[in-house]
Each structure stands twice: as C-alpha cells, then as structure tokens.
Amino acid sequence: MEKKNVLTINLSLQKIDINPVSEKMIENYMGGEGVGTRLIWDMVPAKADPFGPDNAIVFTSAPLNGTIFPAGSRGTVVFKSPETGTISMSNMGGSWGARMRMAGYEAIAINGKSDRPVYIMVDDDKVEIRDSAHLWGKDIPTIQKILEKEVKDQKIEVISIGPAGENLVRLASVANHTRFAGKGGGGAVMGSKNLKAIVIRTRRKIDVSDAEALKAVSKEVTQTMSEAPPIQMLKKGSSASYNQAVFEAQDFGYKHFQEAGWTDEKLYMDNICEKLQEGSKACYACPIGCGVTYRIKEGEFKGDEFGGPMAEAYWNWGWKCGITDVNAIAKVSELCNKNGVCVNSASELAAWIMECQEKKLITTEDAGGLDLTWGDGTGCVKMMEMMICRKGFGDVLAEGVKRASEKMGKGTEEYAFHVKGMELDGDEWRQNKASALTAATSERGATVVRPWGFPIDMGLLFTEVTGLTEKPDANSEKGIAKWYKPYKEFTVVSNCVGICLYPALFNIPDIHQTLRGFTAVTGQRIDIAEYLKIGERTICTQRAFNAREGFDRKDDTLPKRILTEPIKGGKFDGRRINDLDSMLDEYYEESGFDKKTGWPTREKLEAIELKDIADELYPANQ
C-alpha cells in the first residue's frame, strides 16, 4: 500500500519534517477535507492572526487521488480564512492531488512565515525550500512555464498564487494550472507567508489493494457517465451547460436580488460555446474533461487562450450584475484566473458598488473613478484590475465586501451581501429553503454546494443517504433537517474520499460504487453509516474550530434582503424565507448542536469520538 505521510514545513524556522499520519486520523477523517480539517484544529491556536505565522495552510490528497477511479481527483486546501476568521476549505481538481499522493503525502502542512519569497520543491522524499524572488509579481501561467524550465520537467504539478495573493487580497485563490481553490482567501494566506508555489515531482505510482476490482468498478462508472445526459452536457460545455436548467428550476438573483425571472439566451451554452470555447482539459483519470479552455475572439477583450469561466461566473457576473456580454465575463474570469482571485466572490463587490451607486451611497469620487451600472462589463474589468493591485479604491475592495462596506459606511453595509464575511453567490436562495439553510449554516461562510439543493429539486433524491422517497417541496421550511443533515455529510465526505461534486451531484458514481472504489484502493471496508459519520465528524470539527474562535448561532444567518424581502418577479414571485430561526432549531436538534450557541454539544462530540475536542471546547472548570 502507498506511504501515508504528513509533510510539515515551518517557514519561520526553515524546518522540514516528514512523519507518518496516524491510523486513528485516517480512521476518523479518511483523507482530503477531513484530514485537513483536523490538522488545522491541531496546528492553529485560538485567535491566531490569519496573516500571522501561527496560521497554517494544509494541502490534502484523498484516497481515490492518483488511481483510475473516474472523477476521483479532488484534493482540498484548508486554512483559517483572512476573509471570515472561520476555518475555510476549498476543493480543487487537476492532477496535484494525484501526484502528491504518488509522492507519498497525505498532507502538506505549512505554518510560520519566510523572511523572503520562497517556493517548496517536493521531489518524492527530497524536499527543499527554494528562493522565489524571480517568481514574485508573476501571474499564474507564467509561473508554471518558468518552473517547468527551471526544474527541467514539464510533468511537474505546480500549486501557486498570483499577484493578488502576494498583495494579500483577502479573496485571493490558490491555483493548479487552470483549476482553483477559490473561496476563503487561501492565496492570501500563502502570500502572507511569502510562499509563492509548491512544486511536486514524483516517479511513483499508487499501489492499490485490489487492481482488478478497481478496474471493474471504474469501467462501470465510466460507462454510466457515457450514457448520462447531464454528464454529456458537462463534457460539451462544462458546468455552464446547466445555466438554462438551473435558471428554470431555481432562478437567480437578478440585479443583486432586487428582481427575478430575468434571463438572456446570450448566457446559455450555445452562445458561450460559439463565442468562446476552444477546447477542454481533464483532471487526472477523468473521462469528462469539463475544464474548458476559452479564447475571446473579437472585440475590446480579444486575446489569448485561458481556462474557464465555469457556470458560477455567469450566474454571478451575468445574472447578479446584469452583464450579458460573455466576452466581458470571460475577461473578468481571465483576470481572476491569471492573477489568483475568486471569480465568484469578486462579483459581490461589483454588485455592491452597482447598487450603492444606484442609490447614491457611493459616488464616482468615492470609488476612485469607478462608475458602475448594471451590465457594465468594461467597468467590472477596470474594477478587477484595481483590486488585484490594491490600486486606489481597489485597496478597499481587496478587503472583501464586509470590510469594504464597514470602511465606506453611509448605509452601504446593508447592501454588502455576505455570511460570516464570505460573499454571497447569485443563486436565488429564497426559492429553495435547503439551499438557504446551506448558505446560513456553512462553516466557511456563504456557499452553494455544501450541500446544493438543485439536484434534490431535479428529483435526484439520494435515497440511501437522505431517506427521501419523493421530492420534497423546495418551499417548505419544516422537516428539512432529517434529510438535509445526512445529505450535507455525504457532500463533505465526498471531499474526504476525493470525489468530484460535478458528477456526484447527479449521483455518478453512486455511493455503492464509491465505497467499492475506496475498498479496492485501500483494502478497508466501511458501510454507508460509517462513511457518513466521517462527514459528520469533519463538520463537527469545523464547527468546533469556529466556536473556539467565538462564532455562534448569531453568525448562522443571511443578508437582510434575503431574510426579509420576497422574490420579486418570475415564477417564484412572492416566495420568501418565513422563519429561519425555526429552520436552525430543527437543524441543530437533528445534528446534536446546542440550540442557544449552535455549537456541537459535549455529548455529540464524545459520541463521534472527539472527546479531546469536547474537553477543549467545554473545560471542566467552566
């Protein structure tokens, strides 16, 4: 079986340690997001400055990474967020998780702060901290090219940040080629440590327990993918293929959730493919290849080929900001991807400016010359250029929408839509009450897919996980928790095993196929209940981390407009959130969380074998 080590690097001390991961850690958390979560709990002291040396950033591989199991390429980046102050985790595809696992590493955990720009070279068992002064200031595609020449190997995997991370833009992302860990500001954490990149080179392969069984289940999953219409749509136009279906099923928050029922066919797949698409790239061992490459072929933004944008970019910049020019959305995405900024979170800054300028709360002078109106793609490109460099008003925007609105004042705070400091995406949260519960209670702040209500809306019930036998009413606020809790655990444990959520949202692979793949790789057998418990344990550890930081029930909420105003227009006109408090009560009770604090109770933590966390969260003398 493959080696399982944790590579720990203290950049302040320039100290490198390689130690076996404990069997208890693997048993409790499996890998990926779970192992990363536990390492952050153990490594980061309470109230640590996210930009200080005490914060850590952990890169984790997962059991299916580096194998032939389809869509098993996902690894996770975990850290304390400079944007929210919560624990944050962001999932990323590509091949980095595969190569990292082949090299023998369950996780690469980095704390401290270098006194100069550096990158880390991982060459199987040989690990070095190297100077990166020549890389500082370079964008992400350029870094890849320089490092390939420097180490004389085009097969290396590079995890890196762009200028936004160097400039401590709080919504800066981490990149692997054209794949991104976007949410939470992991790129800024790397920048704060003067860490430009991690390079992974390996000559090893994964040693699996039962190669024939793995081949059989992988062939089965691949065949299912080849016959499934949603997967073929994903293959044709990436996740943007679903723009029309998601609009029709759930709607989006047009003009910053002021209106609904608006759409434009220019934001649908056929136009996007015609105007932009060049080709596609696949993550490791994935038959789908949803990583589209685009080129802006005409107009003021005409330029080079680049990766992205994915569906959420259109939902956020298209519907939420009213931009119908897909070339402009692509240019914004290109700037974000090259320079390392979360393209989805950045859209909230644009929508906030648009609405505040519409309401005369922010002047053109206040905004450093920006005068953004709904649909102004060119203005948004200028805004992104300012934010990436922290130039003028861009220095305010680089703090994220919560801090930017607090700095501006004058009532602009009411239109800064975030949860726990993380910007709210453009999904119409009031339409699907399970999705609203996700946004309110997510441990990292506002989020879509932890879990996402859309598959349930489409009739994919995941019965063996949720217990549902018929599609629930998306507008119902009662009875959600009973199926929502295990569905969330399923989503999180998928990140622990390494499954990509794009096909998994359509129950491909199904839970039995995933567990067969896990057993074929590791030799370990677990049932569905224990699999979901790993997700539960991960969620409770994340919630305990936030509790230790001072977060509680009051932080599980939504922006004022989403809580108090109905949807205006479209087929869901009038739908609203009636009683979030009762939804929270029900969810907390089902989850074993204290209704007053939202914290996991001592009894819950002990029941899932987290007594050490319980003892820290609930000291005996208090």
XYZ file of C-alpha atoms in Angstrom:
622
model
C 0.000 0.000 0.000
C 1.097 3.565 -0.592
C 3.014 5.532 2.015
C 0.918 7.970 4.065
C 2.959 10.830 5.424
C 2.342 14.366 6.553
C 4.949 16.810 5.303
C 5.134 19.682 7.808
C 7.116 22.817 6.978
C 7.723 25.732 9.350
C 8.803 28.601 7.115
C 9.952 30.768 10.043
C 12.426 28.102 11.141
C 13.003 26.739 7.622
C 12.320 23.337 9.181
C 11.057 20.318 7.233
C 9.551 17.233 8.913
C 8.104 14.090 7.358
C 6.069 11.880 9.683
C 3.605 9.023 9.175
C -0.028 10.015 9.501
C -1.669 8.210 12.401
C -4.042 5.350 11.672
C -6.553 6.989 14.022
C -6.509 10.117 11.861
C -7.273 8.069 8.744
C -9.953 6.051 10.533
C -11.695 9.167 11.824
C -11.276 11.525 8.876
C -10.347 9.332 5.857
C -8.376 11.997 3.938
C -8.886 15.171 1.939
C -11.055 17.749 3.686
C -11.353 15.623 6.830
C -7.616 15.241 7.444
C -7.022 18.891 6.540
C -9.711 20.000 8.985
C -8.212 18.002 11.835
C -4.688 19.278 11.124
C -5.903 22.887 11.175
C -7.663 22.259 14.509
C -4.439 20.830 15.936
C -1.992 23.354 14.416
C -3.743 26.735 14.584
C -4.169 28.224 18.078
C -7.339 30.081 19.021
C -7.486 33.701 17.824
C -4.446 33.299 15.554
C -3.975 36.128 13.053
C -4.876 34.655 9.629
C -1.950 36.592 8.159
C 0.393 35.695 11.031
C 2.920 32.880 11.358
C 0.632 30.887 13.687
C -1.886 30.286 10.924
C -1.359 27.205 8.784
C -2.408 26.181 5.309
C -2.837 22.470 4.624
C -2.954 20.794 1.213
C -4.507 17.335 1.361
C -4.783 14.435 -1.040
C -7.541 11.835 -0.819
C -7.746 8.029 -1.111
C -9.036 7.963 -4.702
C -6.469 10.500 -5.960
C -3.926 9.082 -8.364
C -5.992 5.982 -9.191
C -8.031 5.110 -12.279
C -11.312 5.710 -10.447
C -13.240 8.263 -12.585
C -13.726 11.729 -11.102
C -11.602 10.839 -8.068
C -9.080 13.633 -8.484
C -10.157 16.202 -5.937
C -7.895 17.443 -3.168
C -8.636 20.117 -0.578
C -6.918 23.213 0.808
C -7.773 24.062 4.449
C -6.780 27.140 6.490
C -8.077 29.851 8.779
C -9.629 32.397 6.454
C -8.382 36.007 6.350
C -11.770 36.923 4.924
C -14.037 35.394 7.564
C -11.903 34.344 10.544
C -13.550 30.914 10.321
C -11.972 27.681 9.231
C -12.114 27.584 5.456
C -11.789 24.783 2.980
C -11.698 24.886 -0.799
C -11.719 21.924 -3.132
C -9.585 21.769 -6.285
C -9.241 19.399 -9.216
C -6.381 18.942 -11.654
C -3.564 16.461 -11.038
C -1.860 17.896 -7.969
C -3.667 15.594 -5.515
C -2.722 12.561 -7.610
C 0.972 13.493 -7.803
C 1.089 14.435 -4.143
C -0.343 11.070 -3.146
C 2.012 9.238 -5.501
C 4.900 11.035 -3.824
C 3.686 9.599 -0.515
C 1.957 12.547 1.131
C -1.445 12.544 2.754
C -0.972 16.236 3.518
C 1.459 19.126 3.191
C 1.000 21.405 6.203
C 2.731 24.803 6.239
C 2.985 27.358 9.038
C 5.377 30.110 10.020
C 6.460 32.892 7.681
C 9.511 33.089 5.468
C 11.644 36.243 5.621
C 11.919 36.180 1.825
C 9.854 34.895 -1.112
C 10.208 31.120 -1.463
C 8.733 28.083 -3.126
C 8.752 24.490 -1.930
C 10.182 21.746 -4.133
C 8.814 18.282 -3.337
C 10.706 15.612 -5.284
C 9.375 12.395 -3.739
C 11.270 12.115 -0.415
C 13.527 15.085 -1.161
C 12.016 18.381 -0.026
C 13.649 21.809 -0.375
C 12.745 25.413 0.363
C 13.969 27.461 -2.601
C 14.203 31.165 -3.356
C 11.328 32.555 -5.436
C 12.325 36.213 -5.833
C 12.363 35.675 -9.613
C 8.728 34.482 -9.474
C 7.351 37.301 -7.315
C 4.978 39.518 -9.267
C 4.432 36.924 -11.989
C 0.986 35.650 -12.936
C -0.041 32.011 -12.627
C 0.513 30.802 -16.235
C 3.936 32.474 -16.289
C 4.967 30.789 -13.030
C 4.113 27.394 -14.497
C 6.313 27.992 -17.547
C 9.256 29.334 -15.541
C 9.220 26.428 -13.090
C 8.928 23.805 -15.817
C 12.113 25.211 -17.377
C 13.832 25.636 -14.025
C 13.385 22.030 -12.909
C 13.659 20.741 -16.494
C 10.417 18.778 -16.303
C 7.064 19.557 -17.952
C 5.251 16.901 -15.888
C 5.568 18.721 -12.572
C 2.470 19.842 -10.706
C 2.553 23.438 -9.502
C 0.292 24.894 -6.812
C 0.747 28.662 -6.883
C -0.596 32.136 -6.253
C -0.699 35.207 -8.438
C -0.153 38.895 -7.678
C -3.454 39.075 -5.768
C -2.169 36.588 -3.195
C 1.095 38.493 -2.887
C -0.894 41.684 -2.306
C -2.962 39.978 0.417
C -6.247 40.424 -1.416
C -8.497 38.672 1.091
C -10.370 36.757 -1.606
C -7.227 35.523 -3.359
C -7.293 31.967 -4.685
C -4.829 29.082 -4.994
C -4.212 27.605 -8.464
C -3.130 24.377 -10.098
C -2.828 25.174 -13.813
C -6.419 26.153 -14.696
C -8.022 24.698 -11.552
C -8.645 26.830 -8.497
C -9.322 26.608 -4.789
C -11.262 29.838 -4.846
C -13.173 30.552 -1.667
C -11.873 31.957 1.607
C -8.575 33.615 0.694
C -6.109 30.710 0.726
C -3.985 32.582 -1.808
C -3.641 35.479 0.618
C -2.562 33.069 3.379
C 0.200 31.777 1.084
C 1.143 35.359 0.232
C 1.329 36.304 3.912
C 3.900 33.525 4.354
C 5.938 34.688 1.330
C 5.139 31.326 -0.236
C 4.716 31.631 -3.994
C 4.365 27.994 -5.015
C 4.659 24.308 -4.218
C 6.178 22.121 -6.931
C 5.529 18.364 -6.870
C 7.520 15.855 -8.899
C 7.224 12.117 -8.486
C 8.307 8.934 -10.211
C 5.977 6.690 -8.222
C 2.586 5.120 -8.795
C -0.245 4.293 -6.405
C -0.161 0.749 -5.044
C -3.793 -0.360 -4.707
C -5.201 -3.274 -2.723
C -7.256 -4.922 -5.485
C -6.430 -3.744 -9.009
C -8.995 -5.980 -10.722
C -11.832 -4.802 -8.503
C -10.801 -1.202 -9.118
C -10.799 -1.759 -12.885
C -14.265 -3.324 -12.732
C -15.940 -0.540 -10.772
C -14.096 2.176 -12.737
C -15.311 0.674 -16.021
C -18.843 0.588 -14.641
C -18.758 4.249 -13.594
C -17.227 5.318 -16.912
C -19.970 3.506 -18.809
C -22.652 5.204 -16.708
C -21.048 8.581 -17.394
C -21.034 7.920 -21.147
C -24.795 7.287 -21.089
C -25.891 10.073 -18.713
C -27.203 13.246 -20.436
C -26.074 15.601 -17.622
C -22.519 14.270 -17.889
C -22.510 14.625 -21.666
C -23.674 18.230 -21.241
C -20.825 18.761 -18.787
C -18.442 17.285 -21.342
C -19.703 19.574 -24.091
C -19.688 22.929 -22.353
C -18.524 22.422 -18.770
C -20.836 23.430 -15.924
C -22.088 26.435 -17.925
C -24.131 23.837 -19.840
C -26.513 23.907 -16.860
C -27.155 27.669 -16.889
C -30.574 27.387 -18.504
C -31.675 24.367 -16.455
C -30.683 25.964 -13.157
C -32.393 29.232 -14.103
C -35.608 27.400 -14.968
C -35.504 25.259 -11.827
C -34.315 27.794 -9.275
C -33.864 31.254 -10.860
C -31.020 33.658 -9.997
C -30.914 36.910 -8.057
C -31.007 39.473 -10.878
C -29.541 42.893 -10.104
C -28.374 41.851 -6.659
C -31.603 40.019 -5.790
C -33.771 43.073 -6.472
C -35.612 41.321 -9.304
C -36.254 37.787 -10.563
C -37.466 35.987 -13.656
C -34.982 37.745 -15.939
C -32.792 35.822 -18.348
C -30.912 36.250 -21.623
C -30.043 33.489 -24.074
C -26.592 35.006 -24.503
C -25.801 33.447 -21.105
C -26.744 29.948 -22.301
C -24.460 27.194 -23.529
C -24.894 27.540 -27.304
C -23.837 31.179 -27.359
C -20.982 30.618 -24.910
C -19.592 27.712 -26.961
C -19.896 29.665 -30.199
C -18.307 32.845 -28.861
C -15.595 31.482 -26.603
C -14.882 27.773 -26.401
C -11.610 26.428 -27.796
C -11.129 23.015 -26.212
C -11.125 21.172 -22.904
C -8.800 19.690 -20.317
C -9.476 16.843 -17.929
C -8.473 16.308 -14.338
C -6.421 13.216 -13.532
C -8.084 9.995 -14.798
C -11.382 11.759 -15.511
C -13.244 10.827 -18.727
C -15.347 14.006 -18.674
C -12.872 16.812 -19.392
C -15.042 19.677 -18.141
C -12.102 22.088 -17.833
C -12.905 24.173 -20.892
C -10.371 26.479 -22.498
C -11.636 29.723 -23.966
C -10.392 32.429 -26.265
C -12.027 35.840 -26.661
C -12.115 36.060 -30.439
C -13.354 39.580 -31.063
C -13.942 42.975 -29.538
C -12.003 45.004 -26.998
C -11.011 41.959 -24.920
C -9.712 39.808 -27.793
C -6.716 37.804 -26.588
C -5.016 34.567 -25.655
C -6.438 31.189 -24.697
C -7.124 30.644 -20.999
C -9.035 28.321 -18.677
C -12.622 28.970 -17.575
C -15.074 30.513 -16.744
C -17.336 27.913 -15.141
C -21.090 28.193 -14.562
C -20.949 30.234 -11.380
C -19.133 33.059 -13.158
C -22.142 33.520 -15.441
C -24.601 33.251 -12.555
C -22.725 35.876 -10.555
C -21.493 38.328 -13.187
C -24.333 37.634 -15.630
C -27.498 37.482 -13.573
C -26.382 39.135 -10.329
C -24.558 42.013 -12.076
C -26.656 42.089 -15.247
C -23.788 41.546 -17.719
C -24.885 39.833 -20.949
C -21.622 40.281 -22.866
C -19.974 36.883 -22.402
C -16.680 38.337 -23.667
C -16.667 40.737 -20.701
C -17.484 37.914 -18.260
C -14.694 35.870 -19.819
C -12.260 38.787 -19.473
C -13.120 39.206 -15.794
C -12.620 35.468 -15.342
C -9.300 35.604 -17.175
C -8.056 38.392 -14.883
C -9.153 36.430 -11.827
C -7.587 33.183 -13.005
C -4.270 34.648 -14.109
C -3.860 36.770 -11.005
C -5.451 34.426 -8.469
C -8.777 35.880 -7.261
C -12.027 34.038 -6.509
C -14.150 34.997 -9.524
C -17.394 34.298 -7.670
C -16.657 36.283 -4.512
C -15.357 39.209 -6.576
C -18.752 39.585 -8.257
C -20.342 40.634 -4.974
C -18.003 43.637 -4.795
C -19.203 44.707 -8.245
C -22.894 44.215 -7.402
C -22.423 46.104 -4.123
C -20.884 49.087 -5.943
C -23.580 48.994 -8.636
C -26.420 49.077 -6.127
C -24.777 51.607 -3.815
C -24.049 53.942 -6.727
C -27.604 53.491 -7.993
C -28.804 54.517 -4.517
C -26.320 57.450 -4.366
C -24.496 55.963 -1.377
C -21.138 55.733 -3.168
C -20.033 58.472 -5.547
C -17.697 58.119 -8.520
C -15.138 60.063 -6.499
C -15.557 57.693 -3.518
C -14.910 54.768 -5.857
C -11.720 56.153 -7.350
C -13.299 56.936 -10.705
C -15.422 53.816 -10.955
C -18.985 54.453 -12.099
C -20.580 51.028 -12.340
C -24.072 50.467 -13.671
C -25.912 47.167 -14.138
C -24.434 45.290 -17.086
C -21.215 47.309 -17.254
C -18.676 44.621 -18.155
C -15.944 47.075 -19.119
C -16.255 48.841 -15.772
C -16.007 45.495 -13.967
C -12.781 44.701 -15.812
C -11.377 48.021 -14.572
C -12.567 47.251 -11.039
C -10.762 43.888 -11.075
C -7.531 45.491 -12.270
C -7.715 47.949 -9.367
C -8.498 45.237 -6.815
C -5.723 42.861 -7.869
C -3.094 45.608 -7.488
C -4.779 47.290 -4.476
C -4.705 50.470 -6.546
C -6.798 53.385 -5.256
C -10.292 52.200 -4.354
C -9.090 48.708 -5.209
C -7.311 48.713 -1.854
C -10.709 48.946 -0.157
C -12.267 46.285 -2.382
C -9.381 43.893 -1.754
C -10.558 43.643 1.871
C -13.746 41.843 0.790
C -17.279 43.180 0.782
C -17.825 43.065 4.562
C -14.765 45.141 5.427
C -15.176 47.399 2.385
C -18.736 48.307 3.396
C -17.717 48.871 7.004
C -14.976 51.234 5.823
C -17.334 53.123 3.488
C -20.250 53.318 5.971
C -23.122 55.611 4.935
C -25.571 52.701 4.900
C -23.626 50.701 2.336
C -23.343 47.847 4.860
C -26.967 46.869 4.173
C -26.102 46.036 0.561
C -22.947 44.049 1.284
C -24.295 40.529 0.947
C -22.190 38.016 2.853
C -22.401 35.341 5.519
C -19.656 35.393 8.157
C -17.717 37.691 5.818
C -17.836 35.448 2.740
C -19.573 36.946 -0.272
C -22.978 35.542 -1.264
C -23.251 33.947 -4.707
C -26.051 34.666 -7.173
C -28.303 31.634 -6.583
C -31.881 32.558 -5.651
C -31.684 31.411 -2.027
C -35.307 32.195 -1.248
C -36.560 29.697 -3.829
C -35.026 26.611 -2.224
C -35.092 26.599 1.570
C -32.471 23.832 1.842
C -30.044 25.993 -0.149
C -30.849 28.931 2.142
C -30.021 26.727 5.130
C -26.719 25.823 3.435
C -25.738 29.461 2.977
C -26.677 30.358 6.553
C -25.007 27.458 8.343
C -21.961 26.637 6.225
C -18.887 26.548 8.416
C -16.792 28.529 5.913
C -19.427 31.192 5.284
C -21.787 31.735 2.342
C -21.570 28.817 -0.033
C -23.559 26.919 -2.664
C -22.565 23.260 -2.729
C -22.243 22.229 0.930
C -24.834 20.860 0.044
C -26.667 22.239 -3.024
C -30.450 21.990 -3.252
C -30.543 21.841 -7.075
C -30.165 18.044 -7.505
C -32.944 17.433 -4.987
C -35.087 19.947 -6.914
C -34.412 17.928 -10.068
C -35.648 14.744 -8.410
C -32.287 13.140 -7.573
C -33.115 12.064 -4.049
C -30.011 10.066 -2.962
C -32.468 7.844 -1.110
C -29.885 5.633 0.600
C -28.309 8.784 2.067
C -31.293 11.057 2.687
C -34.106 8.567 3.249
C -36.239 10.561 0.795
C -38.660 8.572 -1.345
C -40.312 11.543 -3.041
C -39.153 15.022 -3.961
C -39.624 17.462 -1.054
C -41.317 20.806 -1.533
C -38.484 23.294 -2.118
C -40.576 25.983 -0.412
C -41.159 24.009 2.777
C -39.286 25.140 5.873
C -40.363 22.242 8.083
C -38.942 18.746 8.027
C -35.825 19.675 6.059
C -33.275 18.720 8.699
C -33.961 14.990 8.715
C -32.768 14.551 5.128
C -30.592 17.665 4.925
C -28.169 16.569 7.671
C -27.095 13.278 6.014
C -27.064 14.972 2.581
C -24.588 17.540 3.905
C -22.484 14.785 5.465
C -22.490 12.982 2.114
C -21.262 16.133 0.356
C -18.445 16.678 2.849
C -17.285 13.055 2.953
C -17.143 13.127 -0.860
C -14.410 15.728 -0.364
C -12.700 13.387 2.098
C -12.567 10.494 -0.378
C -11.706 12.716 -3.372
C -14.879 12.569 -5.498
C -15.668 15.493 -7.794
C -19.029 17.035 -6.930
C -19.946 17.827 -10.552
C -20.827 14.214 -11.498
C -21.589 13.358 -7.860
C -24.411 15.914 -7.898
C -26.074 13.571 -10.395
C -25.333 10.507 -8.252
C -22.481 9.362 -10.514
C -20.713 7.455 -9.091
C -23.382 6.297 -6.679
C -22.469 5.723 -3.050
C -22.024 1.957 -3.508
C -19.620 2.459 -6.409
C -17.650 4.994 -4.407
C -17.325 2.622 -1.461
C -16.324 -0.250 -3.772
C -13.650 2.000 -5.256
C -12.447 3.002 -1.794
C -12.202 -0.646 -0.718
C -10.397 -1.645 -3.917
C -7.820 1.101 -3.354
C -7.307 0.815 0.407
C -8.432 -2.694 1.355
C -10.668 -1.158 4.024
C -14.394 -1.878 4.152
C -16.833 0.645 5.567
C -20.607 0.831 5.335
C -22.746 3.820 4.426
C -23.364 4.756 8.069
C -19.647 4.929 8.896
C -18.933 6.767 5.632
C -21.462 9.457 6.546
C -20.108 9.585 10.096
C -16.738 10.678 8.694
C -18.564 13.596 7.082
C -20.330 14.336 10.359
C -17.063 14.212 12.302
C -15.458 16.615 9.826
C -18.371 19.065 10.058
C -18.349 18.952 13.874
C -14.603 19.589 13.967
C -15.041 22.599 11.672
C -17.901 23.921 13.792
C -15.816 23.403 16.942
C -12.982 25.403 15.376
C -15.376 28.257 14.697
C -16.788 28.018 18.223
C -13.264 28.316 19.601
C -12.911 31.487 17.505
C -16.078 32.979 19.015
C -18.643 32.201 16.311
C -22.086 31.080 17.421
C -25.742 30.967 16.417
C -25.948 34.672 15.616
C -23.498 34.107 12.755
C -25.694 31.446 11.104
C -27.796 33.978 9.247
C -28.398 35.597 5.868
C -28.310 39.142 4.454
C -31.251 41.358 5.359
C -32.792 41.388 1.862
C -32.741 37.610 1.635
C -34.309 37.302 5.083
C -36.965 39.997 4.862
C -37.941 40.610 1.231
C -39.839 38.233 -1.084
C -38.722 37.272 -4.571
C -39.990 39.932 -6.980
C -40.951 38.597 -10.395
C -40.712 35.326 -12.265
C -42.440 32.037 -11.474
C -41.353 32.166 -7.820
C -42.740 35.669 -7.285
C -43.648 36.218 -3.648
C -41.676 33.272 -2.279
C -39.754 34.238 0.833
C -37.967 32.928 3.895
C -40.520 32.978 6.689
C -38.736 31.605 9.746
C -35.000 30.926 9.559
C -34.867 30.578 13.348
C -37.170 27.548 13.294
C -35.121 26.026 10.474
C -31.988 26.479 12.584
C -33.649 24.946 15.650
C -34.629 21.885 13.662
C -31.202 21.513 12.049
C -29.342 21.983 15.335
C -31.522 19.423 17.091
C -31.053 16.854 14.337
C -27.276 17.479 14.320
C -26.682 17.429 18.070
C -25.841 21.148 18.256
C -26.787 23.366 21.175
C -29.777 25.496 20.153
C -28.516 28.567 22.001
C -24.955 28.554 20.663
C -25.029 26.436 17.514
C -22.007 24.550 18.868
C -21.762 20.748 18.821
C -22.662 19.610 22.327
C -20.202 17.732 24.504
C -22.421 14.672 24.178
C -22.353 14.843 20.376
C -18.575 15.280 20.232
C -17.979 12.378 22.581
C -20.422 10.175 20.684
C -18.396 10.608 17.478
C -15.050 10.020 19.230
C -13.959 13.642 19.554
C -13.566 13.759 23.340
C -10.316 15.733 23.122
C -12.124 18.466 21.168
C -15.015 18.360 23.636
C -12.598 18.810 26.552
C -11.063 21.883 24.920
C -14.399 23.406 23.940
C -16.021 22.632 27.291
C -13.314 22.865 30.006
C -14.185 21.003 33.215
C -13.868 24.138 35.367
C -16.352 26.168 33.316
